[in-house]
PDB file of C-alpha atoms in Angstrom:
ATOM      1  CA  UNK A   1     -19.265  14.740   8.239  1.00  0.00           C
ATOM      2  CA  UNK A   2     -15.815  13.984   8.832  1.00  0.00           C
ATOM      3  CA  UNK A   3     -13.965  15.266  12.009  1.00  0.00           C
ATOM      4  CA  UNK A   4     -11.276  17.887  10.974  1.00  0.00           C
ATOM      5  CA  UNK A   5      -8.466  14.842  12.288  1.00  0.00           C
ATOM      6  CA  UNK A   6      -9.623  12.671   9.475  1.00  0.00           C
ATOM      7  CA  UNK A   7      -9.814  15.362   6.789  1.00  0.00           C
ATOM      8  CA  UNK A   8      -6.123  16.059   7.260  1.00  0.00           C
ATOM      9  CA  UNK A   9      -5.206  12.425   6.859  1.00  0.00           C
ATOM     10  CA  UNK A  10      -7.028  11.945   4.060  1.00  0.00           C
ATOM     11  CA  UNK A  11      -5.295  14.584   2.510  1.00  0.00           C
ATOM     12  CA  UNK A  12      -2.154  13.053   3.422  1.00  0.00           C
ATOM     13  CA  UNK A  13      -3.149   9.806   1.611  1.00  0.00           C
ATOM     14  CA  UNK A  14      -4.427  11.602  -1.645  1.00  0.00           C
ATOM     15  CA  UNK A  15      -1.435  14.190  -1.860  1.00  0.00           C
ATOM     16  CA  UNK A  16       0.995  10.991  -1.508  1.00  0.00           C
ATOM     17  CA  UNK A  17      -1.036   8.201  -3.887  1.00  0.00           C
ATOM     18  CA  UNK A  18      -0.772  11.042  -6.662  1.00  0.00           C
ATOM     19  CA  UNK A  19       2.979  11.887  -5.891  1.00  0.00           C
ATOM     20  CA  UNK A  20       3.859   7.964  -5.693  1.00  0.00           C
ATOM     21  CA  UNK A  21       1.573   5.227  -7.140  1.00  0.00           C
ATOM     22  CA  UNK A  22       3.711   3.278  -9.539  1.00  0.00           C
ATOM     23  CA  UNK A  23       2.288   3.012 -13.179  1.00  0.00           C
ATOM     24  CA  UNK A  24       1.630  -0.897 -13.117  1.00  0.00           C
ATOM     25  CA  UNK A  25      -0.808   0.485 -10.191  1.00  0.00           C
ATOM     26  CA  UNK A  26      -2.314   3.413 -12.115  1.00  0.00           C
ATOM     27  CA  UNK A  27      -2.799   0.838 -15.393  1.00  0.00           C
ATOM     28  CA  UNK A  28      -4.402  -1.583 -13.045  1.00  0.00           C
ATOM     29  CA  UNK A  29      -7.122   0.472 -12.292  1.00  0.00           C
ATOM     30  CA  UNK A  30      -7.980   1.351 -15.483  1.00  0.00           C
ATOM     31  CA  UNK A  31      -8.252  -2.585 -16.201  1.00  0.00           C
ATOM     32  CA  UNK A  32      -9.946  -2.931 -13.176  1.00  0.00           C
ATOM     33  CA  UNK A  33     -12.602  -0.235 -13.965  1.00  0.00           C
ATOM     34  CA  UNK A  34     -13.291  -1.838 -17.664  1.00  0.00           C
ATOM     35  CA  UNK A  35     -13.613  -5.441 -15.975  1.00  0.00           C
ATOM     36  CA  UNK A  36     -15.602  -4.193 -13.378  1.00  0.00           C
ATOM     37  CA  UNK A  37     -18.030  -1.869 -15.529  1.00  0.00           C
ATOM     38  CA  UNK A  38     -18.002  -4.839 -18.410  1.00  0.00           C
ATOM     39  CA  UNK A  39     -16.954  -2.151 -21.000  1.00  0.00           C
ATOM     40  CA  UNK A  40     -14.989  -5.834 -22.576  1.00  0.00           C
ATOM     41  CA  UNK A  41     -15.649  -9.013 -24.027  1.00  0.00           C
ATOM     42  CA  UNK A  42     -13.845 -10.879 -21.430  1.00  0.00           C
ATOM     43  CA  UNK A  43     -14.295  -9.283 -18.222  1.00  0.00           C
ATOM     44  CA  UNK A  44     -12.707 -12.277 -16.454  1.00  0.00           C
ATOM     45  CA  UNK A  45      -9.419 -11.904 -18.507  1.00  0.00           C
ATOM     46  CA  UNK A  46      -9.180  -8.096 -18.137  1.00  0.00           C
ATOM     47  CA  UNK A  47      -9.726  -8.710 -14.388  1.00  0.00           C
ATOM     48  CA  UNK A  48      -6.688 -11.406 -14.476  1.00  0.00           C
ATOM     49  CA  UNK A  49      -5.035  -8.389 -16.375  1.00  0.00           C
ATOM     50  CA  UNK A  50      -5.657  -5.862 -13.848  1.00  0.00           C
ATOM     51  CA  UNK A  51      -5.033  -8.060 -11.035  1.00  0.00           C
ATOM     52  CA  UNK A  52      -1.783  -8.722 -12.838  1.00  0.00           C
ATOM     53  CA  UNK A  53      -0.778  -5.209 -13.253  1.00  0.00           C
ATOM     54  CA  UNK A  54      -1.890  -4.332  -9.195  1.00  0.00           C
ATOM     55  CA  UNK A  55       0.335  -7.087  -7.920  1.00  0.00           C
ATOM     56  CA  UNK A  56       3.491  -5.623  -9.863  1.00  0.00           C
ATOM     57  CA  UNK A  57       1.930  -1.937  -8.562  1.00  0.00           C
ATOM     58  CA  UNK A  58       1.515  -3.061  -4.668  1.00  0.00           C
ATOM     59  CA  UNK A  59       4.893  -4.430  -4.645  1.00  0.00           C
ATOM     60  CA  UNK A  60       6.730  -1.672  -6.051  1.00  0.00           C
ATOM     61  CA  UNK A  61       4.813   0.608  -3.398  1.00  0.00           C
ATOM     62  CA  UNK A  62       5.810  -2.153  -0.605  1.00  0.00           C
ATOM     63  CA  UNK A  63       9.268  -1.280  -1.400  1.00  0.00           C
ATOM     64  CA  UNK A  64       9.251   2.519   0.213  1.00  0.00           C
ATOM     65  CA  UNK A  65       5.910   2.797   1.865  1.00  0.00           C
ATOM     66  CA  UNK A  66       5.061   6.307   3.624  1.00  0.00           C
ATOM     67  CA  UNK A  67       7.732   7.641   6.271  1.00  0.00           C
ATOM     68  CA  UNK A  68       4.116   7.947   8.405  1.00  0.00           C
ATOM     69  CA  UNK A  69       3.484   4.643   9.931  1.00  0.00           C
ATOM     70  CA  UNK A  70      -0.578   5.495  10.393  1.00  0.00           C
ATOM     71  CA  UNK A  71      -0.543   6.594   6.578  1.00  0.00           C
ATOM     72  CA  UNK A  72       0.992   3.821   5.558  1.00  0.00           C
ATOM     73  CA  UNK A  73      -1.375   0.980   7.315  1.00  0.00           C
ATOM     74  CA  UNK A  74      -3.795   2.972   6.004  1.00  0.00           C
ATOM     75  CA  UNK A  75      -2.463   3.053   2.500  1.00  0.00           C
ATOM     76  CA  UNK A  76      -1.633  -0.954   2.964  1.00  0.00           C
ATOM     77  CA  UNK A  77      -5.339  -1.058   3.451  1.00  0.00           C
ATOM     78  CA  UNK A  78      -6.836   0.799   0.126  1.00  0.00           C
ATOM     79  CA  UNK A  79      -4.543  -0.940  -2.033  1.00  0.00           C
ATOM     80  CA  UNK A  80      -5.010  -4.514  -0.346  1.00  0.00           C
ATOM     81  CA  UNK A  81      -8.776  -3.708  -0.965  1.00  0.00           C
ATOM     82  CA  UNK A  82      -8.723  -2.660  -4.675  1.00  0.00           C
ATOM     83  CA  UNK A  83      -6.635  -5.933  -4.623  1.00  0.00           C
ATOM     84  CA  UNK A  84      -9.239  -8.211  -3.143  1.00  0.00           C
ATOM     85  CA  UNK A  85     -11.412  -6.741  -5.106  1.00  0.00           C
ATOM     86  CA  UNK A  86      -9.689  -7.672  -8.780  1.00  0.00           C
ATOM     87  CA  UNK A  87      -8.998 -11.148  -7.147  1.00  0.00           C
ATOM     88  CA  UNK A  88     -12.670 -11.758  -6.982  1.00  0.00           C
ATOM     89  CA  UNK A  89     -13.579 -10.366 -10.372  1.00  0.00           C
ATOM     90  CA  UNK A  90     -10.548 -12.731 -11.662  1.00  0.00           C
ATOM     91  CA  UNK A  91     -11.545 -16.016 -10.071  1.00  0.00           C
ATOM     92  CA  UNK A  92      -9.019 -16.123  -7.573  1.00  0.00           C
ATOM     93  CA  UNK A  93     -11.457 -16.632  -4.647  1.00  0.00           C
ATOM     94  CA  UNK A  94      -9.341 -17.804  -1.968  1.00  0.00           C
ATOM     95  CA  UNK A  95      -7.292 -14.677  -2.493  1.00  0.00           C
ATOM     96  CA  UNK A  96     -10.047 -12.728  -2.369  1.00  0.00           C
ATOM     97  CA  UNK A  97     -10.892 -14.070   0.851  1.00  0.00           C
ATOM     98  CA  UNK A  98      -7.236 -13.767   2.545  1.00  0.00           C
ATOM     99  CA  UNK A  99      -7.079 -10.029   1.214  1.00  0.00           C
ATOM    100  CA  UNK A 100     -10.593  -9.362   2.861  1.00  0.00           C
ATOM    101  CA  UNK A 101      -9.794 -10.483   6.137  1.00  0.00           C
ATOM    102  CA  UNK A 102      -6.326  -8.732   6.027  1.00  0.00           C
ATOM    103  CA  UNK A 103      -8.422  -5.797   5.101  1.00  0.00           C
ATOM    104  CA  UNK A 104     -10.417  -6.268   7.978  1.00  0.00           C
ATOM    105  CA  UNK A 105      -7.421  -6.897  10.327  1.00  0.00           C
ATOM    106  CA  UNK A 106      -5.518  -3.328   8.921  1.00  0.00           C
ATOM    107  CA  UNK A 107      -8.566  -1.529   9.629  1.00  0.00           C
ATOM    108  CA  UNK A 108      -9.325  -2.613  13.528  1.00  0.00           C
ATOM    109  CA  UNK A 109      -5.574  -2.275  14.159  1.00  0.00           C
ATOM    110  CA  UNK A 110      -6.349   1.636  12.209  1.00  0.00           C
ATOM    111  CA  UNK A 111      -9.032   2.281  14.666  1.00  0.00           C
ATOM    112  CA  UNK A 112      -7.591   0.684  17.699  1.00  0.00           C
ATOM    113  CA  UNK A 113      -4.726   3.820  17.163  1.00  0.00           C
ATOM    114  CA  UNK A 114      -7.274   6.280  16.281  1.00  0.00           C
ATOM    115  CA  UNK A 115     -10.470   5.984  17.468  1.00  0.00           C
ATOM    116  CA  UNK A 116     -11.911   8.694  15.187  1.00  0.00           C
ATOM    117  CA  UNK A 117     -11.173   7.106  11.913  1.00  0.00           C
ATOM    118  CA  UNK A 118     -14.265   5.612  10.482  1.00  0.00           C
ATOM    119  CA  UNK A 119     -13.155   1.831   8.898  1.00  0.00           C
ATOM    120  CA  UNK A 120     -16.945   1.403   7.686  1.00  0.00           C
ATOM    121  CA  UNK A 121     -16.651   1.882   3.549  1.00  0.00           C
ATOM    122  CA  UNK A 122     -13.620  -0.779   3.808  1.00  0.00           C
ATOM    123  CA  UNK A 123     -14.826  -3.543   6.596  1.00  0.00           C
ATOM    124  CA  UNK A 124     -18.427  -2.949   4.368  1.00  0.00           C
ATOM    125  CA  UNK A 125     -16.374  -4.040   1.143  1.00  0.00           C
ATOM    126  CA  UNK A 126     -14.049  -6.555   2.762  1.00  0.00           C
ATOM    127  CA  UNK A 127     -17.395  -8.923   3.708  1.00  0.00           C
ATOM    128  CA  UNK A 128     -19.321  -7.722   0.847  1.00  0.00           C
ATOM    129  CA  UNK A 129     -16.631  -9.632  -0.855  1.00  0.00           C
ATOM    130  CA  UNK A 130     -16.124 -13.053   1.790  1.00  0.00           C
ATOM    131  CA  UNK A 131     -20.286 -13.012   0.933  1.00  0.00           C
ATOM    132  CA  UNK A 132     -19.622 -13.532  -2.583  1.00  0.00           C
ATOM    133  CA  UNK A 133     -17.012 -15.793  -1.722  1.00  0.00           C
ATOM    134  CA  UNK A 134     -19.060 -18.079   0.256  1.00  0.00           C
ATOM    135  CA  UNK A 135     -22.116 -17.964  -1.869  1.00  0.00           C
ATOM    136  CA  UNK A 136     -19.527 -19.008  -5.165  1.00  0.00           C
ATOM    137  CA  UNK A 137     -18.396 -21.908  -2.918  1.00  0.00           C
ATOM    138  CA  UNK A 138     -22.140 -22.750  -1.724  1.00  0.00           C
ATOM    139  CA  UNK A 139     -22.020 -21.718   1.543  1.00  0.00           C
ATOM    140  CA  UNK A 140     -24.946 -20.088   1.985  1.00  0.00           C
ATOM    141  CA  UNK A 141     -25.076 -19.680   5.616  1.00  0.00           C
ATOM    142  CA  UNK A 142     -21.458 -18.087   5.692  1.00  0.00           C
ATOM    143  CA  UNK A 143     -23.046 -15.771   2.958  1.00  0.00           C
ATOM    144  CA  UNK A 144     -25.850 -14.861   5.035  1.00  0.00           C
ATOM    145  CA  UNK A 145     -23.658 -13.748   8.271  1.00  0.00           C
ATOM    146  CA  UNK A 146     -21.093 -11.568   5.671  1.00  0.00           C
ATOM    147  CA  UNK A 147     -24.182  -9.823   4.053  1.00  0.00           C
ATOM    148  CA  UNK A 148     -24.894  -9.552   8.059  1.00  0.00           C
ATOM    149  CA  UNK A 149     -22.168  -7.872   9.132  1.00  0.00           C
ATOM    150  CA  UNK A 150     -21.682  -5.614   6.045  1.00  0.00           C
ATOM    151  CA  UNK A 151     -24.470  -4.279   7.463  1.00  0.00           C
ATOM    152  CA  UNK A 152     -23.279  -3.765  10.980  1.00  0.00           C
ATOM    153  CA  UNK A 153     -20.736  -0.771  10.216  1.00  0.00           C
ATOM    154  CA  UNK A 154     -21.074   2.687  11.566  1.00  0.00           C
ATOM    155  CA  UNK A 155     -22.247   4.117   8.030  1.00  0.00           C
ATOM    156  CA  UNK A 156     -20.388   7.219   8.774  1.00  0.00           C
ATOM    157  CA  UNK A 157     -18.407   6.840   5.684  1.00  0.00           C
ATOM    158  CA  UNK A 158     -19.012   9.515   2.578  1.00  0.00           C
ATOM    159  CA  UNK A 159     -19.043   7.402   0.492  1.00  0.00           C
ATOM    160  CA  UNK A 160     -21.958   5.123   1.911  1.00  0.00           C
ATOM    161  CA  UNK A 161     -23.776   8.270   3.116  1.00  0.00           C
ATOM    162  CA  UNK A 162     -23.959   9.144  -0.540  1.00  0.00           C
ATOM    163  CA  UNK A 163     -23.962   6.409  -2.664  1.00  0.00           C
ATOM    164  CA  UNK A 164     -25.328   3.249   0.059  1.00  0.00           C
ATOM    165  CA  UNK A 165     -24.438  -0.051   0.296  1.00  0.00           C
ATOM    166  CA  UNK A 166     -23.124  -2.563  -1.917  1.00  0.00           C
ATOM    167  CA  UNK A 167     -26.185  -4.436  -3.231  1.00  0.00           C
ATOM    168  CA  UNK A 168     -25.039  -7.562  -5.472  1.00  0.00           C
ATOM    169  CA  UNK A 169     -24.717  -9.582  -2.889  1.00  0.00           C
ATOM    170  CA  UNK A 170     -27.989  -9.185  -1.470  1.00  0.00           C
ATOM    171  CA  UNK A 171     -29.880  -9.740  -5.068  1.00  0.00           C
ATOM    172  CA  UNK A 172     -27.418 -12.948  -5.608  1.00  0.00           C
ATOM    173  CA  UNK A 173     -29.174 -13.932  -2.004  1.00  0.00           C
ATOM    174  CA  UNK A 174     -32.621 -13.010  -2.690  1.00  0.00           C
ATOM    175  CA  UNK A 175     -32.329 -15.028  -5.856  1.00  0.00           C
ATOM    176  CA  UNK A 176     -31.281 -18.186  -3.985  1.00  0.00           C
ATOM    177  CA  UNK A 177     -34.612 -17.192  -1.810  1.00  0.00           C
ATOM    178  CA  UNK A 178     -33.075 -16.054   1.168  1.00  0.00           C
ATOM    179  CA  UNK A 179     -35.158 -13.415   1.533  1.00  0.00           C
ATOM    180  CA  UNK A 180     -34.950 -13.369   5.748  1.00  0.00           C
ATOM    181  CA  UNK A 181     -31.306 -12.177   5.428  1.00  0.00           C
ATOM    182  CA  UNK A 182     -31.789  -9.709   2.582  1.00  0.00           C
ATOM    183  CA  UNK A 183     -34.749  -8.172   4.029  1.00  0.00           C
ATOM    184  CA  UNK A 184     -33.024  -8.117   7.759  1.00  0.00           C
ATOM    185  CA  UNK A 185     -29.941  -6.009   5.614  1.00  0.00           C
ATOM    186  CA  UNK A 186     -32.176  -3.379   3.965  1.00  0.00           C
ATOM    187  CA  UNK A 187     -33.811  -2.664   7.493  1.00  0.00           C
ATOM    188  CA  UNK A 188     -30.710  -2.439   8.881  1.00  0.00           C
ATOM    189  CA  UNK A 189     -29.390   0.535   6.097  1.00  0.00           C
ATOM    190  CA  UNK A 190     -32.782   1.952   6.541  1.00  0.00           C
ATOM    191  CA  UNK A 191     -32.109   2.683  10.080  1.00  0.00           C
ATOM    192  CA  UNK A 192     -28.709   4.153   9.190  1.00  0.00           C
ATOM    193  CA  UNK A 193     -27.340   7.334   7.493  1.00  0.00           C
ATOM    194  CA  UNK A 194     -28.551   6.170   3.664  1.00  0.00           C
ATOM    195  CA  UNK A 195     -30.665   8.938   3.957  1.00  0.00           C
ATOM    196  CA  UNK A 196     -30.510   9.053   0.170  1.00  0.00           C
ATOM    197  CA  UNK A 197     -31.771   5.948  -0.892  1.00  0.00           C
ATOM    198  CA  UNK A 198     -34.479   5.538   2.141  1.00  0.00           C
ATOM    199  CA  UNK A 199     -37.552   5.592  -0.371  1.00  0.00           C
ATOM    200  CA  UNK A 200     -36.122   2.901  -2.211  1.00  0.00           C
ATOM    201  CA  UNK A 201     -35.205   0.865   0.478  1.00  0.00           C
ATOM    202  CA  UNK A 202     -38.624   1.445   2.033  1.00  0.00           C
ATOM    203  CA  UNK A 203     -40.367   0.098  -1.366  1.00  0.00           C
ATOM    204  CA  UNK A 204     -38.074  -3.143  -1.703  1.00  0.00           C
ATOM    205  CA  UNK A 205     -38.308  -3.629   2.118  1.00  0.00           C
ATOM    206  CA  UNK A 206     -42.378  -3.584   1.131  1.00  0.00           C
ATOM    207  CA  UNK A 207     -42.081  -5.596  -2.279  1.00  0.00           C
ATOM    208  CA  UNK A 208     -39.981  -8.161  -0.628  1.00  0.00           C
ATOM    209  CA  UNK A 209     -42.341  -8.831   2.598  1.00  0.00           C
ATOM    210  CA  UNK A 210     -45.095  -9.364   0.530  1.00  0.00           C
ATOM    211  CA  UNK A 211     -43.078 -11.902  -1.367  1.00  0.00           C
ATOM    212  CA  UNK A 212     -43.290  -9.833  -4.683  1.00  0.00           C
ATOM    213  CA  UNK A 213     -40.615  -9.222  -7.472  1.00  0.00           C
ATOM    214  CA  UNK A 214     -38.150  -6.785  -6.623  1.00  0.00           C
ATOM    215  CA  UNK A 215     -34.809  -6.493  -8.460  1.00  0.00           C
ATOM    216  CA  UNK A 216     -32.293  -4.723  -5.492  1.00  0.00           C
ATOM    217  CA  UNK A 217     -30.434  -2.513  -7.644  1.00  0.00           C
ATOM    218  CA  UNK A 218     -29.701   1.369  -7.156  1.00  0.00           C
ATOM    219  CA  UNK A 219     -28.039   2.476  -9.788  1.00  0.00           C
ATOM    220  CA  UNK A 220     -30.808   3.468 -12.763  1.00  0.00           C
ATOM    221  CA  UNK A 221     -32.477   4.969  -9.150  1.00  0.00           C
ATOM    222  CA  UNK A 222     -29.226   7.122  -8.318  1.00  0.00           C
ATOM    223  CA  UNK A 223     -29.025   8.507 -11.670  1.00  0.00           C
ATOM    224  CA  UNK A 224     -32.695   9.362 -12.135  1.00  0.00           C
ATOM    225  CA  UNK A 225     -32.779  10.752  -8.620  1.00  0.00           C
ATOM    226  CA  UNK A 226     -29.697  13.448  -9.717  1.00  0.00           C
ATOM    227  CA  UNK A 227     -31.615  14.101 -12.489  1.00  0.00           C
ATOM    228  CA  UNK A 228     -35.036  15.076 -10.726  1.00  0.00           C
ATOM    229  CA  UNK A 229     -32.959  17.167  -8.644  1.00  0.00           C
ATOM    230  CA  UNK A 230     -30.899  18.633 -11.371  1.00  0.00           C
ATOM    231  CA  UNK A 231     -33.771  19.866 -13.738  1.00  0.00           C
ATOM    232  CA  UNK A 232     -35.998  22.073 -11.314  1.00  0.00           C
ATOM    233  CA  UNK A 233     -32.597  23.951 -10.298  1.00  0.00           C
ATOM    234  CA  UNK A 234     -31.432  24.481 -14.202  1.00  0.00           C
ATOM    235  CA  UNK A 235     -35.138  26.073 -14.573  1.00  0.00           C
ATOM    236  CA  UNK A 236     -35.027  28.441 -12.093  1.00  0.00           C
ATOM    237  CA  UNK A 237     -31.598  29.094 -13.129  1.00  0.00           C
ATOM    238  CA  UNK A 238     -33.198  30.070 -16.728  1.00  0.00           C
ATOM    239  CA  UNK A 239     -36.111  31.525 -15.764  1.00  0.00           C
ATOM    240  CA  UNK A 240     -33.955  34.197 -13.880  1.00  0.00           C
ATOM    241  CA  UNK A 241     -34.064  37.788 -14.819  1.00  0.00           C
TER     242      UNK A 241
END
């Protein structure tokens, strides 16, 4: 749950991005979403599109950040993530990489002011995405330790409480046989607040120790699960008097 402190700044951020993100931003996104989600042919093009479109967005923002110093690193951080983000997706790697680690150096300067905000959703992405990066470039072993320490995050974060981990980057492992590292990741979720997912990671954690197939992917998993959950309520709700 989040502590009342972080709540308010959150609420800060929101009640600003809607006042102020510039359009090239806004149309970014959508891009973004539709290269992301493969909803087009080209998913690399509408990435370089998006990325495109962020750039203009981030720079117009640049020009009159948040009065609020805190707010604005903070803000400097979402947008330089969404950015790093679209740069991988594109192709720009070693973009993706510098973004990440500025990411990653925003958000311990964040929490060295405030010690309550929780940097875990973000530092989680930022070496999500330095793991692709060094797997793309064959680096396995660099890989390996970002998979590692997008594990080692508080897990706090609503966002992971509720929807996990990132997973690609563990499959794109396991399918280069590294199943050590992947396995060592899952156990280290399981331990944390995914509270949510701990069934599945309990069966892939047993699937992959005994060397069998297992496809690490949540999302058919998330969307049966609401279901399951959603049916028994609407039939009481019928049933009703």
């Amino acid at each position: 749950m989040l502590r009342k402190w972080d709540l308010k700044l959150r609420e800060k951020i929101d009640e600003w991005a809607l006042r102020s993100e510039p359009p090239a931003w806004k149309q970014g996104r959508w891009h973004f979403r539709r290269a992301l989600h493969k909803m087009v042919a080209d998913p690399v093009h509408e990435a370089q599109t998006s990325l495109r479109l962020l750039d203009e967005g981030y720079r117009q923002w640049e020009r009159d950040p948040p009065a609020d110093e805190l707010v604005a690193l903070m803000g400097r951080a979402h947008h330089q993530r969404v950015l790093m983000e679209a740069a991988l997706l594109a192709g720009h790697l070693e973009r993706a990489a510098d973004l990440a680690k500025s990411v990653i150096s925003l958000e311990q300067e964040i929490s060295g002011r405030r010690r309550r905000h929780d940097s875990s959703f973000e530092i989680h992405s930022a070496h999500i995405v330095l793991g692709h990066v060094a797997l793309q470039t064959g680096d396995l072993a660099a890989a390996q330790r970002h998979l590692l320490a997008a594990a080692d995050v508080s897990g706090r974060d609503p966002v992971l409480r509720t929807y996990g981990p990132d997973l690609e980057l563990a499959q794109a492992l396991l399918e280069e046989g590294l199943r050590e590292s992947v396995l060592e990741y899952l156990k280290t979720w399981r331990r944390k607040r995914w509270t949510v997912g701990r069934e599945l990671l309990d069966w892939w954690i047993d699937q992959i120790s005994q060397a069998r197939p297992a496809r690490v992917n949540k999302e058919k998993y998330l969307r049966t699960r609401r279901l399951r959950h959603f049916f028994p309520r609407l039939n009481r709700i019928l049933s009703r008097d």
